[in-house]
XYZ file of N, CA, C and O in Angstrom:
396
model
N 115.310 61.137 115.923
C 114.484 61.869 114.988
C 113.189 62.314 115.642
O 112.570 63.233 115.106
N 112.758 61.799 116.652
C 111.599 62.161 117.105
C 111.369 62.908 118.113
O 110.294 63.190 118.642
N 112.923 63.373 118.485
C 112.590 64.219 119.430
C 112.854 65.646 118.856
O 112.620 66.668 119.502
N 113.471 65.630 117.318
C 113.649 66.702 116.877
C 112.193 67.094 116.000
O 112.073 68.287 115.723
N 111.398 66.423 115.676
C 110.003 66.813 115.312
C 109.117 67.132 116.817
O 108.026 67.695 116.724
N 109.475 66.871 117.720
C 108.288 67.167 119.354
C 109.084 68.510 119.932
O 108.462 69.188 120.750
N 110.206 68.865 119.615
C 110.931 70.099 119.214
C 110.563 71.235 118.722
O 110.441 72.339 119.254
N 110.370 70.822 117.504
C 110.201 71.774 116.324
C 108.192 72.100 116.812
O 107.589 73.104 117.193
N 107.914 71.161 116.625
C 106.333 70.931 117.065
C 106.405 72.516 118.278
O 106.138 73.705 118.106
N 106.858 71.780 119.361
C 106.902 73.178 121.166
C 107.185 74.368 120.233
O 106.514 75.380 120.435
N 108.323 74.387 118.983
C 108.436 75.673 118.983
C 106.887 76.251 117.928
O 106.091 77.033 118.448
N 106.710 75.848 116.780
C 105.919 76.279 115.959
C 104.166 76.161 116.952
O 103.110 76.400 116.367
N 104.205 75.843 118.159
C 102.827 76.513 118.561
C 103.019 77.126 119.962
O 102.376 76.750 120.941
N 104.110 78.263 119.991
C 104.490 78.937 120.770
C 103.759 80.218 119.699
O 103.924 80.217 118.479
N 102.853 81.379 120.535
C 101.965 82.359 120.022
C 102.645 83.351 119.204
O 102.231 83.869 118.167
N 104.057 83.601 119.986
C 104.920 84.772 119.357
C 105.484 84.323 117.758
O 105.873 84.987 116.798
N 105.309 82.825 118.014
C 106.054 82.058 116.546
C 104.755 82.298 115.318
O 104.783 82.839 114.212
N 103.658 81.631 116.086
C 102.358 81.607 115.197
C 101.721 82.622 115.010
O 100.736 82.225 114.387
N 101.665 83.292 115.092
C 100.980 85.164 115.141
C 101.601 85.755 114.805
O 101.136 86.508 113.951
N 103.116 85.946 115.141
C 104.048 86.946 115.394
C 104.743 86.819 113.835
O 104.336 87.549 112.931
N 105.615 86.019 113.658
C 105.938 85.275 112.294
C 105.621 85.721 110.949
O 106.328 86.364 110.174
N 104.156 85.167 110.762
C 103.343 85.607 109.910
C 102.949 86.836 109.110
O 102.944 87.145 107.918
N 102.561 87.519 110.480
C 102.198 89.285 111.009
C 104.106 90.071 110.415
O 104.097 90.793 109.418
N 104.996 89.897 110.881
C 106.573 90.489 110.239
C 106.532 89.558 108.748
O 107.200 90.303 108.031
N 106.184 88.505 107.965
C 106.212 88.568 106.472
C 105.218 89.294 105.852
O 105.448 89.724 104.722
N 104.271 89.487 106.322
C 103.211 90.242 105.775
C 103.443 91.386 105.670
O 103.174 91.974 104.622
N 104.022 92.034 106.759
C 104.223 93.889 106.605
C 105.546 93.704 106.225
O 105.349 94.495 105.302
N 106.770 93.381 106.068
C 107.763 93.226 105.507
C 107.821 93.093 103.972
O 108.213 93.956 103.187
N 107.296 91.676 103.641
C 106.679 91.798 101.893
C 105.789 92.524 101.627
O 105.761 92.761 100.420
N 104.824 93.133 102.333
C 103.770 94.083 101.862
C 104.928 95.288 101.274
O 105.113 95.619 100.103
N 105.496 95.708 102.296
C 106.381 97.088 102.382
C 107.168 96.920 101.121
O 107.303 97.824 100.296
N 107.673 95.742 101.010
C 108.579 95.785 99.383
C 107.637 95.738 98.188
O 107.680 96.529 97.245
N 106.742 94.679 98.331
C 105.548 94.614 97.179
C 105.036 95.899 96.448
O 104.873 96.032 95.236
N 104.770 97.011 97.649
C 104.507 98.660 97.569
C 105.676 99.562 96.805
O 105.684 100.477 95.982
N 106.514 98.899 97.435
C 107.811 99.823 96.268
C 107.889 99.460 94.774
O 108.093 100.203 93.814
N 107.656 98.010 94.821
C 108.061 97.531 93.630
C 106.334 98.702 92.441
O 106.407 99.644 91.652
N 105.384 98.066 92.873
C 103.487 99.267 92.156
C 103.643 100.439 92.208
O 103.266 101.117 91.252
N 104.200 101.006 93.247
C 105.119 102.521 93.021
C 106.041 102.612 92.101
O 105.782 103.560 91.360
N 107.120 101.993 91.767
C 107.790 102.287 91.292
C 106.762 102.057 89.542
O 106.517 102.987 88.774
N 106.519 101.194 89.416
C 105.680 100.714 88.046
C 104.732 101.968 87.889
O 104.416 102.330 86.756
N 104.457 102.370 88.557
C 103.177 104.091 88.569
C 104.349 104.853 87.752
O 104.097 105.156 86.586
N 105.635 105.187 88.300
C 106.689 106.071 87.765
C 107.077 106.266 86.962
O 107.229 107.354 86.404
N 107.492 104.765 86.516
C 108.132 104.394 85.247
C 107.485 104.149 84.276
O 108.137 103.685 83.341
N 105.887 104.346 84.041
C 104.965 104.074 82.799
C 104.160 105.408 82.584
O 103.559 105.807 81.587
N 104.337 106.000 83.878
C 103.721 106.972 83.500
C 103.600 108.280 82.219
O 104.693 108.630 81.774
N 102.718 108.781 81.802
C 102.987 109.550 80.363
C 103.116 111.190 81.071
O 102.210 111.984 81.326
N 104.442 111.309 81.240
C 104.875 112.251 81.427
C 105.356 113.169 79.912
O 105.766 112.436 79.012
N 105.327 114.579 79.622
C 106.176 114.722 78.013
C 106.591 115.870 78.790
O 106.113 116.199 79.875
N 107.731 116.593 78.009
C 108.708 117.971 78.428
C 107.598 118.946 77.772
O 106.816 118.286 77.089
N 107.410 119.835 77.779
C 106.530 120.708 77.292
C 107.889 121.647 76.498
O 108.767 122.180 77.176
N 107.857 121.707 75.198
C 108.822 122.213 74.380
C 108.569 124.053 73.815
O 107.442 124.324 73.401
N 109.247 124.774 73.830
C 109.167 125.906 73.684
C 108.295 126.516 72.297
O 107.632 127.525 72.054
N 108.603 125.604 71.753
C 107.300 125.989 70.547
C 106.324 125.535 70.414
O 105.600 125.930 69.500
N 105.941 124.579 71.229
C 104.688 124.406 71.763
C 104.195 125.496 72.408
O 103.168 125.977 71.929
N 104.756 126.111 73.563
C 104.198 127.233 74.176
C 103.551 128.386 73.366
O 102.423 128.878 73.400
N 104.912 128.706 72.458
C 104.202 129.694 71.802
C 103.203 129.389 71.031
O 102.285 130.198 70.892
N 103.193 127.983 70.292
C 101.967 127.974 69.627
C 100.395 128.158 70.476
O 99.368 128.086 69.802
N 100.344 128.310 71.432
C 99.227 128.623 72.679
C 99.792 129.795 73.307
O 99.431 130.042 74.458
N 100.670 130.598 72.701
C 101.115 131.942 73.134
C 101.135 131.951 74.820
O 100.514 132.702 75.572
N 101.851 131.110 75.074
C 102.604 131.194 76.565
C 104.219 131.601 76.278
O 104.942 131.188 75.371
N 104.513 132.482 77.279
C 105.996 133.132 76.653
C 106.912 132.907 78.077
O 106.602 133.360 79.178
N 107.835 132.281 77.841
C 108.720 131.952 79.045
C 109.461 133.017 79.397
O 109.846 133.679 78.433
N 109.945 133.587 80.957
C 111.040 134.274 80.691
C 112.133 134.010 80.907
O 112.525 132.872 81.165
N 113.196 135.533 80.808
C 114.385 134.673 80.472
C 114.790 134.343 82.048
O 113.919 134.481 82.907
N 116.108 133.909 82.410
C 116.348 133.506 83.407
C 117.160 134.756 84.410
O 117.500 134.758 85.593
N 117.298 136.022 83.040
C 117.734 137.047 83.736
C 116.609 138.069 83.899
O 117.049 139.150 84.291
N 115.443 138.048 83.735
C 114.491 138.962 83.861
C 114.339 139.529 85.519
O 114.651 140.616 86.005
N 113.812 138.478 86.054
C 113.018 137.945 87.611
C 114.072 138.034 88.248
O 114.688 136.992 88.023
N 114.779 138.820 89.072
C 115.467 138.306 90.296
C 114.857 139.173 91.496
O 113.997 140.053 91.509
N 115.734 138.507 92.629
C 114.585 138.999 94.128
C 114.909 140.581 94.186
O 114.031 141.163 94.823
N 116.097 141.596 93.618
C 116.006 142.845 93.611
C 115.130 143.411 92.991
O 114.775 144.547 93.308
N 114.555 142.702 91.906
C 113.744 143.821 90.680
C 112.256 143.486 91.754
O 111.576 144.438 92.138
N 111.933 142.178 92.106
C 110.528 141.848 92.922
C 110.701 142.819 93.989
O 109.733 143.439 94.429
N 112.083 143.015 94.503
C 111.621 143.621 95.501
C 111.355 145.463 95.448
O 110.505 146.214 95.925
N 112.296 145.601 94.800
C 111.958 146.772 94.025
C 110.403 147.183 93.802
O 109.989 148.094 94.518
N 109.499 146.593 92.872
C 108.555 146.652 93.025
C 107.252 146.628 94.149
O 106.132 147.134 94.076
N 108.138 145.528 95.584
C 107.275 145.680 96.030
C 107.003 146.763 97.546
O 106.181 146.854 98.458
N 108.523 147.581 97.001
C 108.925 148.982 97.751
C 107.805 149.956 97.371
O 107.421 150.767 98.214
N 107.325 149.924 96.293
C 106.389 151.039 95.592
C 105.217 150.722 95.885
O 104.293 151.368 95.389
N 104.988 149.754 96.677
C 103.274 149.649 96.995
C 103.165 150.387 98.316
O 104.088 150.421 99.131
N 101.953 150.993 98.490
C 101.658 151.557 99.235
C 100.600 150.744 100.326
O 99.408 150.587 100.061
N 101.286 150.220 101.690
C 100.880 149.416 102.566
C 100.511 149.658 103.917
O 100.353 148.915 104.885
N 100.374 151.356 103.674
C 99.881 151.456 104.611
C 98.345 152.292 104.790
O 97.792 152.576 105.853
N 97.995 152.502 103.763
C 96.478 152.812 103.242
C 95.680 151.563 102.293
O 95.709 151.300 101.090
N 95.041 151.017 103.346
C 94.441 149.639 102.456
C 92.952 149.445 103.191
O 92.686 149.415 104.392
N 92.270 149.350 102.276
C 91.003 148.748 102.725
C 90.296 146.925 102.847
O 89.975 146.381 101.791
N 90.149 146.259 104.010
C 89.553 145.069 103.963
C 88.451 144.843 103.409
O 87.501 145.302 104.043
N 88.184 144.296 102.438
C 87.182 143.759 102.045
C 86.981 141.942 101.687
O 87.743 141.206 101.060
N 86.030 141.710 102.171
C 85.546 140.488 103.028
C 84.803 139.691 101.405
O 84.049 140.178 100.562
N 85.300 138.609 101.488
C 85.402 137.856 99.739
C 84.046 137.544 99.927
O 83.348 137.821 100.902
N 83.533 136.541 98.225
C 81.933 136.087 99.148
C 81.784 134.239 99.336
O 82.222 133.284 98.694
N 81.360 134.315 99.945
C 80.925 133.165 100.466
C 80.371 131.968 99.287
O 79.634 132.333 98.371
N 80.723 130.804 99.393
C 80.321 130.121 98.090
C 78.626 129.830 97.913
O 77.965 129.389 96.973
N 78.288 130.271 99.213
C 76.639 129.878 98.894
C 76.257 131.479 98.632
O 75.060 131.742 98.509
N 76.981 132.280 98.566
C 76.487 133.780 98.390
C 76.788 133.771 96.542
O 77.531 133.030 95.898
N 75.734 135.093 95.986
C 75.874 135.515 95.204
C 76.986 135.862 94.532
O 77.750 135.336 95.342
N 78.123 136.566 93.262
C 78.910 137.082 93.478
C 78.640 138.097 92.387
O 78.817 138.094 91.169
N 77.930 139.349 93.637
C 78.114 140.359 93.143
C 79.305 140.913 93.459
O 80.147 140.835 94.354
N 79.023 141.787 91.947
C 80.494 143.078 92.075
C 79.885 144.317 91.325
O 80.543 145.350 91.204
């Protein structure tokens, strides 16, 4: 029995055991501990669907799903004229904003 405690003893004050050990439960349970407060942020959070007559009652109007497609955008953005344009330089937040 006593040579299995003067054993155990050599190993537990070997640096990689005592430092090392410790240092992998700490970032190991840290790393799960973090999933578990993340996940609790997710699952309590007050999220609601924003419902269509809600919108309109604040006159926001959805469209339909056939309105918007990338031919009609692009369509439109055939008719701009891109090659007569003037730069003008925005203002600065400590500047005035005249217009």
């Amino acid at each position: 029995m006593g040579s299995f405690s003067k054993t155990l003893n050599s190993f537990l004050k070997k640096k990689s055991i005592k430092y090392g050990l410790p240092f992998l439960l700490v970032v190991l349970g840290g790393s799960f501990g973090l999933k578990e407060f993340a996940q609790l942020r997710y699952q309590f959070s007050k999220v609601s669907v924003v419902r269509p007559e809600e919108m309109k009652k604040y006159g926001i109007e959805m469209k339909k799903p056939g309105e918007v497609t990338i031919d009609t955008e692009f369509e439109k953005v055939k008719k701009l004229d891109i090659d007569n344009w003037e730069q003008v330089r925005g203002p600065r937040p400590w500047e005035e904003n005249i217009n």
